[in-house]
Coordinates of C-alpha atoms in Angstrom, one line a residue:
M1 CA -0.7 -31.2 39.5
S2 CA -0.2 -29.8 36.0
R3 CA -1.0 -32.0 33.1
P4 CA 1.7 -32.8 30.5
D5 CA 1.4 -30.9 27.2
N6 CA 0.3 -34.0 25.3
D7 CA -2.5 -34.8 27.8
P8 CA -5.7 -35.3 25.7
A9 CA -7.8 -33.7 28.5
A10 CA -5.5 -30.6 28.5
E11 CA -5.7 -30.3 24.7
A12 CA -9.5 -30.6 24.8
D13 CA -9.6 -27.9 27.6
G14 CA -7.3 -25.7 25.5
L15 CA -9.4 -26.0 22.4
L16 CA -12.7 -25.3 24.2
R17 CA -11.1 -22.3 26.0
A18 CA -9.8 -20.9 22.7
A19 CA -13.2 -21.4 21.0
R20 CA -15.1 -19.6 23.8
Q21 CA -12.7 -16.7 23.7
W22 CA -13.2 -16.4 19.9
L23 CA -17.0 -16.7 20.3
A24 CA -17.0 -13.9 22.8
Q25 CA -15.6 -11.4 20.2
D26 CA -17.2 -12.7 17.0
P27 CA -19.7 -10.2 15.6
D28 CA -21.1 -12.6 12.9
P29 CA -24.3 -14.5 13.9
E30 CA -23.6 -17.3 11.3
T31 CA -20.1 -18.1 12.6
R32 CA -21.3 -17.7 16.2
A33 CA -24.0 -20.3 15.6
E34 CA -21.5 -22.6 14.0
L35 CA -19.0 -22.3 16.8
S36 CA -21.6 -22.6 19.6
E37 CA -22.8 -25.9 18.1
L38 CA -19.2 -27.3 18.0
I39 CA -18.6 -26.2 21.6
D40 CA -21.9 -27.7 22.8
R41 CA -21.1 -31.0 21.0
A42 CA -17.5 -30.8 22.2
D43 CA -16.5 -31.7 18.6
L44 CA -12.8 -31.7 19.2
A45 CA -11.8 -32.8 15.7
A46 CA -13.7 -29.8 14.2
L47 CA -12.4 -27.4 16.8
A48 CA -8.8 -28.6 16.3
D49 CA -9.2 -28.0 12.5
R50 CA -10.3 -24.4 13.2
F51 CA -8.1 -23.6 16.2
G52 CA -5.1 -25.9 16.0
R53 CA -3.5 -23.6 13.4
K54 CA -4.2 -20.3 11.7
L55 CA -4.3 -18.8 8.2
E56 CA -0.9 -17.3 7.7
F57 CA -0.6 -13.9 6.2
G58 CA 1.9 -13.7 3.3
T59 CA 2.6 -11.9 0.1
A60 CA -0.7 -13.3 -1.3
G61 CA -2.5 -12.1 1.8
L62 CA -5.0 -14.5 3.3
R63 CA -7.0 -17.2 1.6
G64 CA -9.1 -20.0 3.1
E65 CA -12.4 -21.6 3.7
L66 CA -15.2 -19.6 5.3
G67 CA -16.0 -20.5 8.8
A68 CA -15.3 -19.8 12.5
G69 CA -11.8 -19.7 14.0
P70 CA -8.3 -18.5 13.1
N71 CA -7.9 -21.2 10.4
R72 CA -10.9 -19.9 8.5
M73 CA -11.9 -16.7 6.7
N74 CA -14.4 -14.8 8.8
R75 CA -15.1 -11.4 10.2
V76 CA -12.7 -11.7 13.2
T77 CA -9.9 -12.9 10.9
V78 CA -10.5 -10.0 8.5
M79 CA -10.8 -7.4 11.3
R80 CA -7.5 -8.6 12.7
A81 CA -5.9 -8.4 9.3
A82 CA -7.2 -4.8 8.8
A83 CA -6.0 -3.8 12.2
G84 CA -2.5 -5.2 11.4
L85 CA -2.4 -3.3 8.1
A86 CA -3.5 -0.1 10.0
G87 CA -0.7 -0.6 12.5
V88 CA 1.9 -0.8 9.8
L89 CA 0.6 2.1 7.8
G90 CA -0.2 4.4 10.7
P91 CA -2.9 7.1 11.0
G92 CA -3.5 9.5 8.2
R93 CA -2.8 7.0 5.4
H94 CA -5.2 6.3 2.6
V95 CA -6.4 2.7 1.7
V96 CA -8.6 1.8 -1.3
I97 CA -10.9 -1.3 -0.7
G98 CA -12.4 -3.5 -3.3
Y99 CA -14.4 -6.7 -3.2
D100 CA -15.8 -9.4 -5.5
A101 CA -19.2 -11.2 -5.3
R102 CA -18.2 -14.2 -3.2
H103 CA -20.0 -15.0 0.0
K104 CA -19.3 -12.3 2.6
S105 CA -16.9 -10.3 0.4
D106 CA -19.0 -7.1 0.9
V107 CA -19.2 -7.7 4.6
F108 CA -15.4 -8.2 4.9
A109 CA -14.8 -5.0 2.9
R110 CA -17.1 -2.9 5.2
D111 CA -15.4 -4.4 8.2
T112 CA -12.0 -3.4 6.8
A113 CA -13.2 0.1 6.3
A114 CA -14.6 0.3 9.8
I115 CA -11.3 -0.9 11.3
L116 CA -9.1 1.4 9.2
T117 CA -11.2 4.5 9.9
G118 CA -11.3 3.6 13.5
A119 CA -7.6 3.6 13.6
G120 CA -7.4 7.1 12.0
L121 CA -6.8 6.0 8.4
H122 CA -8.8 7.2 5.4
A123 CA -10.7 4.5 3.4
S124 CA -12.1 4.7 -0.1
L125 CA -14.6 1.9 -0.9
L126 CA -15.2 0.8 -4.5
P127 CA -18.9 1.2 -5.4
S128 CA -19.8 -2.4 -6.1
P129 CA -18.4 -5.9 -6.6
L130 CA -15.7 -5.3 -9.2
P131 CA -12.7 -7.0 -10.9
T132 CA -9.4 -7.1 -9.0
P133 CA -7.6 -5.1 -11.7
V134 CA -10.0 -2.1 -11.0
L135 CA -8.7 -2.1 -7.4
A136 CA -5.0 -2.4 -8.6
F137 CA -5.6 0.5 -10.9
A138 CA -7.4 2.6 -8.4
V139 CA -4.7 2.5 -5.7
P140 CA -2.1 4.6 -7.6
H141 CA -4.7 6.5 -9.6
L142 CA -6.1 7.9 -6.4
G143 CA -2.7 8.4 -4.8
A144 CA -3.4 5.9 -2.0
D145 CA -0.9 4.3 0.2
A146 CA -2.3 0.8 0.0
G147 CA -5.2 -1.3 -1.2
V148 CA -7.2 -4.3 0.0
M149 CA -9.0 -6.6 -2.4
V150 CA -11.4 -9.1 -0.8
T151 CA -11.4 -12.1 -3.2
A152 CA -10.4 -15.8 -3.5
S153 CA -10.0 -15.5 -7.3
H154 CA -10.8 -18.9 -8.8
N155 CA -10.9 -20.9 -5.6
P156 CA -13.9 -23.1 -4.7
P157 CA -17.2 -21.4 -3.6
R158 CA -16.6 -21.9 0.1
D159 CA -13.4 -19.9 0.1
N160 CA -12.6 -16.3 0.4
G161 CA -9.4 -14.2 0.6
Y162 CA -7.8 -10.9 1.4
K163 CA -5.1 -9.4 -0.8
V164 CA -3.0 -6.3 0.1
Y165 CA -1.5 -3.9 -2.5
W166 CA 1.1 -1.2 -1.8
G167 CA 0.9 2.3 -3.0
D168 CA 2.4 1.6 -6.4
G169 CA -0.5 -0.7 -7.2
S170 CA 1.3 -4.0 -7.0
Q171 CA 1.0 -6.8 -4.6
I172 CA 3.2 -6.6 -1.5
V173 CA 6.5 -8.3 -1.3
P174 CA 8.9 -9.1 1.7
P175 CA 9.5 -7.6 4.2
I176 CA 6.1 -5.8 4.1
D177 CA 4.2 -9.1 4.4
R178 CA 6.2 -10.0 7.5
E179 CA 5.6 -6.6 9.1
I180 CA 1.9 -6.9 8.6
S181 CA 1.8 -10.5 9.8
A182 CA 3.6 -9.5 13.0
A183 CA 1.2 -6.6 13.5
I184 CA -1.7 -8.9 13.1
D185 CA -0.3 -11.3 15.8
A186 CA -0.2 -8.3 18.1
V187 CA -3.9 -7.4 17.7
G188 CA -6.1 -8.1 20.8
R189 CA -9.8 -8.7 20.9
V190 CA -11.6 -7.2 17.8
D191 CA -14.6 -6.2 19.9
E192 CA -12.4 -3.8 21.7
L193 CA -11.0 -2.1 18.5
P194 CA -12.4 1.4 17.7
L195 CA -14.6 1.5 14.6
H196 CA -15.8 4.2 12.2
G197 CA -13.6 7.2 12.8
P198 CA -11.7 9.4 13.4
G199 CA -10.6 8.5 9.9
T200 CA -12.9 9.2 6.9
L201 CA -14.7 6.8 4.6
T202 CA -15.3 7.8 1.0
E203 CA -17.7 5.7 -1.1
L204 CA -16.4 5.9 -4.6
G205 CA -18.7 6.3 -7.6
E206 CA -18.8 4.5 -10.9
D207 CA -16.4 7.1 -12.4
I208 CA -13.4 5.2 -11.0
V209 CA -14.5 2.3 -13.2
D210 CA -14.8 4.7 -16.1
D211 CA -11.3 5.9 -15.5
Y212 CA -10.0 2.3 -15.5
I213 CA -11.9 1.5 -18.7
D214 CA -10.5 4.7 -20.3
A215 CA -7.0 3.6 -19.4
I216 CA -7.2 0.1 -20.9
A217 CA -9.1 1.3 -23.9
R218 CA -5.9 3.3 -24.8
L219 CA -3.8 0.2 -25.0
P220 CA -2.2 -0.5 -28.4
L221 CA -5.3 -2.0 -30.0
G222 CA -4.8 -1.2 -33.7
D223 CA -7.9 -0.3 -35.9
A224 CA -9.4 -3.7 -36.7
R225 CA -12.7 -4.3 -34.9
D226 CA -14.7 -6.9 -37.0
L227 CA -14.8 -9.8 -34.5
R228 CA -17.5 -12.0 -33.0
V229 CA -16.6 -13.0 -29.5
A230 CA -18.1 -15.6 -27.2
Y231 CA -17.4 -14.8 -23.6
T232 CA -17.9 -16.1 -20.1
P233 CA -17.1 -14.4 -16.8
L234 CA -17.7 -17.8 -15.0
H235 CA -20.2 -16.4 -12.6
G236 CA -17.7 -13.7 -11.5
V237 CA -17.6 -10.0 -11.6
G238 CA -15.9 -9.4 -14.9
G239 CA -18.9 -9.4 -17.3
A240 CA -20.2 -5.8 -17.1
T241 CA -16.7 -4.2 -17.0
L242 CA -15.4 -6.2 -19.9
T243 CA -18.5 -5.5 -22.0
D244 CA -18.2 -1.8 -21.3
A245 CA -14.5 -1.9 -22.1
F246 CA -15.1 -3.6 -25.5
L247 CA -17.8 -1.1 -26.4
R248 CA -15.5 1.9 -25.3
A249 CA -12.7 0.5 -27.5
G250 CA -15.0 0.2 -30.6
F251 CA -15.7 -3.6 -30.6
D252 CA -19.2 -5.1 -30.7
S253 CA -20.4 -6.4 -27.4
P254 CA -19.2 -9.9 -26.7
M255 CA -21.9 -12.6 -26.6
A256 CA -21.9 -13.9 -23.0
V257 CA -22.9 -17.3 -21.8
E258 CA -26.3 -16.6 -20.3
E259 CA -26.0 -19.2 -17.6
Q260 CA -22.7 -17.7 -16.4
R261 CA -23.3 -14.0 -17.1
N262 CA -24.3 -12.8 -13.7
P263 CA -22.2 -13.0 -10.5
D264 CA -23.1 -16.1 -8.4
P265 CA -20.9 -17.0 -5.4
D266 CA -22.0 -20.7 -5.7
F267 CA -20.7 -21.0 -9.3
P268 CA -23.5 -23.5 -10.0
T269 CA -22.5 -24.5 -13.6
V270 CA -18.9 -25.5 -13.0
A271 CA -17.2 -28.0 -10.8
F272 CA -14.3 -25.5 -10.2
P273 CA -14.5 -21.8 -11.3
N274 CA -11.2 -21.8 -13.1
P275 CA -11.1 -21.5 -16.9
E276 CA -8.1 -23.8 -17.0
E277 CA -10.1 -26.7 -15.3
P278 CA -11.7 -29.4 -17.5
G279 CA -15.3 -28.6 -18.3
A280 CA -15.2 -25.0 -17.2
M281 CA -15.2 -23.8 -20.8
D282 CA -17.9 -26.2 -22.1
L283 CA -20.7 -23.7 -22.2
A284 CA -18.6 -21.0 -23.8
A285 CA -17.5 -23.5 -26.5
A286 CA -21.2 -24.4 -27.1
L287 CA -22.1 -20.8 -27.4
A288 CA -19.2 -20.2 -29.9
A289 CA -20.5 -23.0 -32.1
R290 CA -24.0 -21.7 -32.0
V291 CA -23.2 -18.1 -33.0
G292 CA -20.2 -18.7 -35.2
A293 CA -17.7 -16.9 -33.0
D294 CA -14.2 -16.0 -34.1
L295 CA -12.8 -16.0 -30.6
V296 CA -13.6 -17.4 -27.2
L297 CA -12.7 -15.5 -24.1
A298 CA -13.1 -16.2 -20.4
N299 CA -12.2 -14.4 -17.2
D300 CA -11.8 -16.1 -13.8
P301 CA -14.3 -14.9 -11.2
D302 CA -12.3 -11.8 -10.1
A303 CA -11.3 -11.1 -13.8
D304 CA -7.5 -10.8 -13.2
R305 CA -6.8 -13.7 -15.6
C306 CA -7.9 -14.3 -19.2
A307 CA -8.4 -17.6 -21.1
V308 CA -8.3 -17.6 -24.9
G309 CA -9.7 -20.1 -27.4
V310 CA -10.1 -20.4 -31.1
P311 CA -13.2 -22.1 -32.5
L312 CA -12.5 -24.9 -35.0
A313 CA -14.5 -26.1 -38.0
D314 CA -15.7 -29.2 -36.1
G315 CA -17.4 -27.1 -33.4
S316 CA -14.7 -27.6 -30.8
V317 CA -12.5 -24.9 -29.4
R318 CA -8.7 -25.0 -29.3
M319 CA -7.7 -23.4 -26.0
L320 CA -4.4 -21.6 -26.0
T321 CA -1.9 -22.2 -23.2
G322 CA -0.9 -19.2 -21.1
D323 CA 2.5 -19.3 -22.8
E324 CA 1.0 -19.2 -26.3
T325 CA -1.2 -16.3 -25.4
G326 CA 1.8 -14.6 -23.7
G327 CA 3.9 -15.0 -26.8
L328 CA 1.2 -13.4 -29.1
L329 CA 0.6 -10.5 -26.7
A330 CA 4.3 -9.9 -26.3
E331 CA 5.0 -9.6 -30.0
H332 CA 2.0 -7.4 -30.5
V333 CA 2.9 -5.0 -27.6
I334 CA 6.5 -4.8 -28.7
A335 CA 5.5 -4.0 -32.3
H336 CA 3.1 -1.2 -31.1
T337 CA 5.4 0.5 -28.6
S338 CA 8.8 2.2 -28.9
G339 CA 11.8 3.3 -26.9
D340 CA 13.7 1.5 -24.2
R341 CA 11.4 -1.3 -23.1
M342 CA 11.4 -4.5 -21.1
V343 CA 9.2 -7.6 -21.2
A344 CA 9.2 -10.1 -18.4
T345 CA 7.9 -13.5 -17.3
T346 CA 8.7 -16.0 -14.6
I347 CA 11.1 -18.9 -14.3
V348 CA 8.3 -21.4 -14.9
S349 CA 7.0 -19.8 -18.1
S350 CA 8.2 -20.5 -21.6
T351 CA 11.7 -19.3 -22.8
L352 CA 10.0 -18.1 -26.0
L353 CA 9.6 -14.6 -24.5
G354 CA 13.4 -14.2 -24.3
K355 CA 13.8 -15.0 -28.0
I356 CA 11.0 -12.6 -29.0
A357 CA 12.7 -9.9 -27.0
H358 CA 16.1 -10.5 -28.5
A359 CA 14.7 -10.5 -32.0
H360 CA 13.1 -7.1 -31.4
G361 CA 16.0 -5.6 -29.5
V362 CA 14.1 -5.1 -26.2
R363 CA 15.2 -6.1 -22.7
H364 CA 14.0 -9.3 -21.2
G365 CA 13.5 -10.1 -17.5
E366 CA 13.0 -13.4 -15.7
T367 CA 11.6 -13.4 -12.2
L368 CA 10.3 -15.7 -9.4
T369 CA 6.7 -16.9 -9.8
G370 CA 4.0 -14.4 -9.1
F371 CA 3.1 -11.0 -10.5
K372 CA 4.4 -9.3 -7.5
W373 CA 7.9 -10.1 -8.9
I374 CA 7.1 -9.6 -12.6
I375 CA 6.0 -6.1 -12.0
K376 CA 9.3 -5.3 -10.3
A377 CA 11.4 -6.8 -13.1
G378 CA 12.9 -3.4 -14.1
P379 CA 12.2 0.0 -15.6
G380 CA 10.4 0.4 -18.9
L381 CA 8.3 -2.7 -18.3
V382 CA 5.7 -2.7 -21.1
F383 CA 4.5 -6.3 -20.8
G384 CA 4.5 -9.1 -18.3
Y385 CA 2.9 -12.5 -18.1
E386 CA 2.9 -15.8 -16.2
E387 CA 1.9 -19.2 -17.7
A388 CA -1.1 -19.4 -15.4
I389 CA -3.0 -17.1 -17.9
G390 CA -2.1 -13.9 -16.2
Y391 CA -1.0 -10.8 -18.2
S392 CA -0.4 -7.1 -17.8
V393 CA -0.3 -5.1 -21.1
G394 CA 1.3 -1.7 -21.4
A395 CA 1.6 1.1 -23.9
D396 CA 3.8 4.0 -24.8
P397 CA 3.7 6.7 -22.1
A398 CA 2.0 9.2 -24.4
A399 CA -0.9 6.7 -24.7
S400 CA -1.3 6.5 -20.9
P401 CA -4.1 8.3 -19.2
P402 CA -3.3 11.2 -16.9
D403 CA -2.5 10.4 -13.3
D404 CA -5.4 12.4 -11.8
A405 CA -5.0 12.3 -8.1
D406 CA -8.1 14.7 -7.8
H407 CA -10.4 12.0 -9.1
A408 CA -14.1 13.0 -9.0
G409 CA -14.7 10.1 -6.6
G410 CA -12.7 12.0 -4.0
R411 CA -9.3 11.7 -2.5
P412 CA -9.4 12.0 1.2
P413 CA -6.6 13.8 3.1
A414 CA -3.5 11.7 3.5
G415 CA 0.0 11.9 4.8
D416 CA 3.2 11.8 2.9
A417 CA 2.3 11.1 -0.7
D418 CA 5.0 8.5 -1.1
G419 CA 3.6 6.4 1.7
P420 CA 5.5 4.6 4.5
G421 CA 8.4 2.6 3.1
R422 CA 6.8 2.6 -0.4
P423 CA 9.4 0.9 -2.7
F424 CA 8.2 2.5 -5.9
P425 CA 6.7 5.9 -6.7
T426 CA 3.0 6.2 -7.7
G427 CA 2.3 6.9 -11.4
G428 CA 4.8 8.9 -13.3
G429 CA 5.3 7.5 -16.8
D430 CA 4.6 3.9 -15.9
R431 CA 4.1 1.8 -19.0
L432 CA 1.4 -0.4 -17.4
P433 CA -2.0 1.0 -16.5
V434 CA -2.5 -1.9 -14.1
R435 CA 0.5 -3.1 -12.1
D436 CA -0.9 -6.6 -11.6
K437 CA -2.7 -9.3 -13.7
D438 CA -5.4 -7.7 -15.8
G439 CA -7.8 -10.1 -17.5
I440 CA -9.8 -7.4 -19.1
G441 CA -7.0 -5.4 -20.6
A442 CA -5.5 -8.7 -21.9
A443 CA -8.9 -9.7 -23.4
L444 CA -9.1 -6.4 -25.2
T445 CA -5.6 -6.7 -26.6
I446 CA -6.0 -10.4 -27.7
A447 CA -9.3 -9.4 -29.4
A448 CA -7.5 -6.7 -31.3
I449 CA -4.8 -9.2 -32.4
A450 CA -7.6 -11.6 -33.5
A451 CA -9.5 -8.9 -35.4
A452 CA -6.4 -7.9 -37.3
A453 CA -5.7 -11.5 -38.1
K454 CA -9.3 -12.0 -39.3
R455 CA -9.0 -9.0 -41.6
D456 CA -6.0 -10.8 -43.2
G457 CA -7.9 -14.1 -43.5
R458 CA -6.1 -15.7 -40.6
T459 CA -6.6 -16.8 -37.0
L460 CA -4.6 -16.8 -33.8
L461 CA -3.5 -20.3 -34.7
D462 CA -1.9 -19.0 -37.9
L463 CA 0.0 -16.5 -35.8
L464 CA 1.2 -19.2 -33.5
D465 CA 2.5 -21.2 -36.5
E466 CA 4.3 -18.1 -37.7
Q467 CA 6.0 -17.7 -34.3
A468 CA 7.0 -21.4 -34.4
R469 CA 8.6 -20.9 -37.7
S470 CA 10.5 -17.8 -36.5
Y471 CA 11.6 -19.0 -33.1
G472 CA 11.1 -22.7 -33.0
L473 CA 8.1 -24.5 -31.5
H474 CA 8.1 -23.9 -27.8
A475 CA 5.7 -26.4 -26.3
T476 CA 5.0 -26.4 -22.6
S477 CA 3.0 -28.6 -20.2
Q478 CA 2.6 -29.1 -16.5
L479 CA 2.6 -32.0 -14.1
S480 CA 0.9 -31.4 -10.7
V481 CA 0.9 -34.0 -8.0
R482 CA -1.6 -33.4 -5.1
V483 CA -0.8 -35.0 -1.7
D484 CA -2.6 -35.3 1.5
D485 CA 0.6 -35.3 3.6
L486 CA 2.7 -32.2 2.9
S487 CA 5.8 -34.0 4.2
L488 CA 5.7 -36.0 1.0
I489 CA 6.5 -32.9 -1.0
G490 CA 9.5 -32.0 1.2
D491 CA 10.7 -35.6 1.0
A492 CA 10.5 -35.6 -2.8
M493 CA 12.4 -32.3 -3.0
A494 CA 15.1 -33.7 -0.7
R495 CA 15.5 -36.8 -2.9
L496 CA 15.8 -34.7 -6.0
R497 CA 18.5 -32.6 -4.4
A498 CA 20.4 -35.6 -3.1
A499 CA 20.2 -37.5 -6.4
P500 CA 19.3 -35.3 -9.4
P501 CA 18.1 -37.2 -12.5
I502 CA 20.7 -37.9 -15.1
T503 CA 18.2 -38.1 -18.0
L504 CA 14.6 -37.3 -18.5
G505 CA 12.6 -38.4 -21.5
G506 CA 15.8 -39.6 -23.3
R507 CA 17.4 -36.2 -22.9
T508 CA 20.5 -35.5 -20.9
V509 CA 20.2 -33.3 -17.8
E510 CA 23.0 -30.9 -18.6
R511 CA 22.6 -28.6 -15.6
A512 CA 20.7 -28.7 -12.3
D513 CA 20.0 -25.4 -10.5
D514 CA 19.0 -25.4 -6.8
L515 CA 16.9 -22.3 -6.6
S516 CA 16.9 -22.4 -2.8
R517 CA 20.6 -21.4 -3.0
G518 CA 19.9 -18.5 -5.3
D519 CA 21.2 -20.3 -8.3
G520 CA 20.5 -18.5 -11.6
G521 CA 20.8 -15.0 -10.0
L522 CA 17.4 -15.0 -8.4
P523 CA 16.4 -14.6 -4.8
P524 CA 16.3 -18.0 -3.0
T525 CA 13.1 -20.0 -3.4
D526 CA 12.2 -23.6 -2.9
G527 CA 12.6 -25.0 -6.4
L528 CA 14.8 -27.0 -8.8
R529 CA 15.5 -26.2 -12.4
Y530 CA 16.9 -28.8 -14.9
T531 CA 18.3 -27.8 -18.2
L532 CA 18.1 -30.7 -20.6
S533 CA 19.7 -31.3 -24.0
D534 CA 18.1 -29.8 -27.1
A535 CA 16.9 -26.7 -25.2
A536 CA 14.4 -28.6 -23.0
R537 CA 13.8 -27.6 -19.5
V538 CA 12.0 -28.7 -16.3
V539 CA 11.3 -26.7 -13.2
V540 CA 10.0 -28.4 -10.0
R541 CA 8.6 -26.5 -7.1
P542 CA 6.0 -26.8 -4.3
S543 CA 2.8 -24.9 -4.8
G544 CA 2.6 -21.8 -2.7
T545 CA -1.2 -22.1 -2.2
E546 CA -2.2 -25.7 -2.5
P547 CA -0.8 -29.1 -1.3
K548 CA 0.8 -29.8 -4.7
L549 CA 4.2 -30.4 -6.2
K550 CA 4.2 -28.7 -9.5
C551 CA 6.5 -29.4 -12.5
Y552 CA 6.8 -27.2 -15.5
L553 CA 8.0 -28.7 -18.7
E554 CA 9.2 -27.2 -22.0
V555 CA 10.6 -28.6 -25.2
V556 CA 11.8 -26.6 -28.2
V557 CA 11.4 -28.3 -31.6
P558 CA 12.9 -26.7 -34.7
V559 CA 10.4 -26.1 -37.5
T560 CA 11.7 -26.7 -41.0
G561 CA 8.4 -27.4 -42.8
D562 CA 5.1 -28.6 -41.5
V563 CA 4.4 -27.0 -38.0
S564 CA 1.8 -29.8 -37.2
A565 CA 4.6 -32.4 -37.5
A566 CA 6.7 -30.4 -35.0
R567 CA 3.7 -30.2 -32.7
T568 CA 3.2 -34.0 -32.8
R569 CA 6.9 -34.5 -32.0
A570 CA 6.8 -32.0 -29.2
A571 CA 3.8 -33.7 -27.6
A572 CA 5.6 -37.0 -27.7
D573 CA 8.7 -35.5 -26.1
L574 CA 6.7 -33.9 -23.3
D575 CA 4.9 -37.2 -22.7
A576 CA 8.3 -39.0 -22.4
I577 CA 9.7 -36.4 -20.0
T578 CA 6.5 -36.5 -17.9
A579 CA 6.6 -40.3 -17.6
D580 CA 10.2 -40.2 -16.4
L581 CA 9.5 -37.4 -14.0
K582 CA 6.6 -39.2 -12.4
A583 CA 8.9 -42.2 -11.9
T584 CA 11.6 -40.0 -10.4
L585 CA 9.3 -38.2 -8.0
A586 CA 7.8 -41.5 -6.7
L587 CA 4.7 -39.8 -5.5

């Protein structure tokens, strides 16, 4: 007699059977030992957590905790992902592979190369743990068809991830992600996949890093160089590359936080390796006070994001928001470029960028969240940013480095140079040397802005005040609500759709856009946007990577005299909107 589907004994048998099948193909002694112990103990709860669901491949690739099973990052999961990518690309294609310094990143990168070459593709492996923007640069620079970056960015130490780039050097977008996901699902046992040939593996040299540094050193950096910088890579891979870039551009070497200078996958000095998290910048602030720094900079562990701070007289550091840094970078880039240009940001970032663009007569684009969309905002894109401290800085085409497909590191033989279904050409007058977030290029550029301000007896804070006087003070903040039960987020969104708020923080809700219906001229996405009186705005959306409901708030306060008074008023307005929003969400 067959057992019903909800029979506990049948569920236990299914979990144990799945675990044994996984164990039989797992090449990693560590995860084999982990899984063997769980099977021997018949630890059904732990097995259900690992085998009851799987990591889903999407536009952000894969990301999750290290461990055994399909709901963890491990060698089997990575090999399956590589085989799926190989299936979509086809033999003869060329893939560049990079990796950070997290646990097992180098192993996952080598496994990827083995699977790709076994499937008849050509793989180029970056020479060492390097920043994500180096990989994003290398893909089009080498004329490759795709790229893989093994990183979990600023996630906790036990996580790792797997990001896929297309031939134009930007992260994949639909439908490519769905094609790769379907191909992954069709992969059989990984111990039966061919490895190491007939495709070729090229181990790239340090000259690919030199080419990246040359490219970003040609950004519009002006001629001011007198600046003392305190810097932390937060135990990540950005330190050496950023230092070399600063020296190449003519700056003094930044003074790095010694305890956080070298890569360490355990991130021992921070609770969470994200420069936006409380406490993460404490050591950098202390260093800035000791050495009298003019500027504080930080990269997240894979160096695709950049945090900026201004030391104050009392020894503290005023950290800039992503929107504040984005506004300063935008105005600088526009002032130092020419011709038909576009700047772009996302629907959750400040509306300030649109006003800056209008004032300077350049086009402005607004996209869904994520750099994969920003990069595709339109032709002539010279600057893009997102509020989560991610920036891509461009230059005039004449300042761009040559697109040298015959890089000394070697370009293996490949198929059609345009790649399979590639949505954009490689190279060819692009305004952006890196078509993704680039925390090192952004750091160089903001340092140039700060150095020019210092020469004039000012700081970045003075420049922010100038922008507030010119465009009004655009103050932003964020409310994030973490939940244990994801259904609570869906319920909250449903309540907001059924009964939109009438007022928030004493301001009238003048318009409600349901972004899931494509309101606002954007592709449908799960989100709500409220336009309030006096130019305030709230966007509510579920996080795409965490069990959070995220709310992005903005108020605009006219500045007629003292900017500090406008900042005080803006902070009170944001607090009032936040309080009403918390009550409305009921989470």
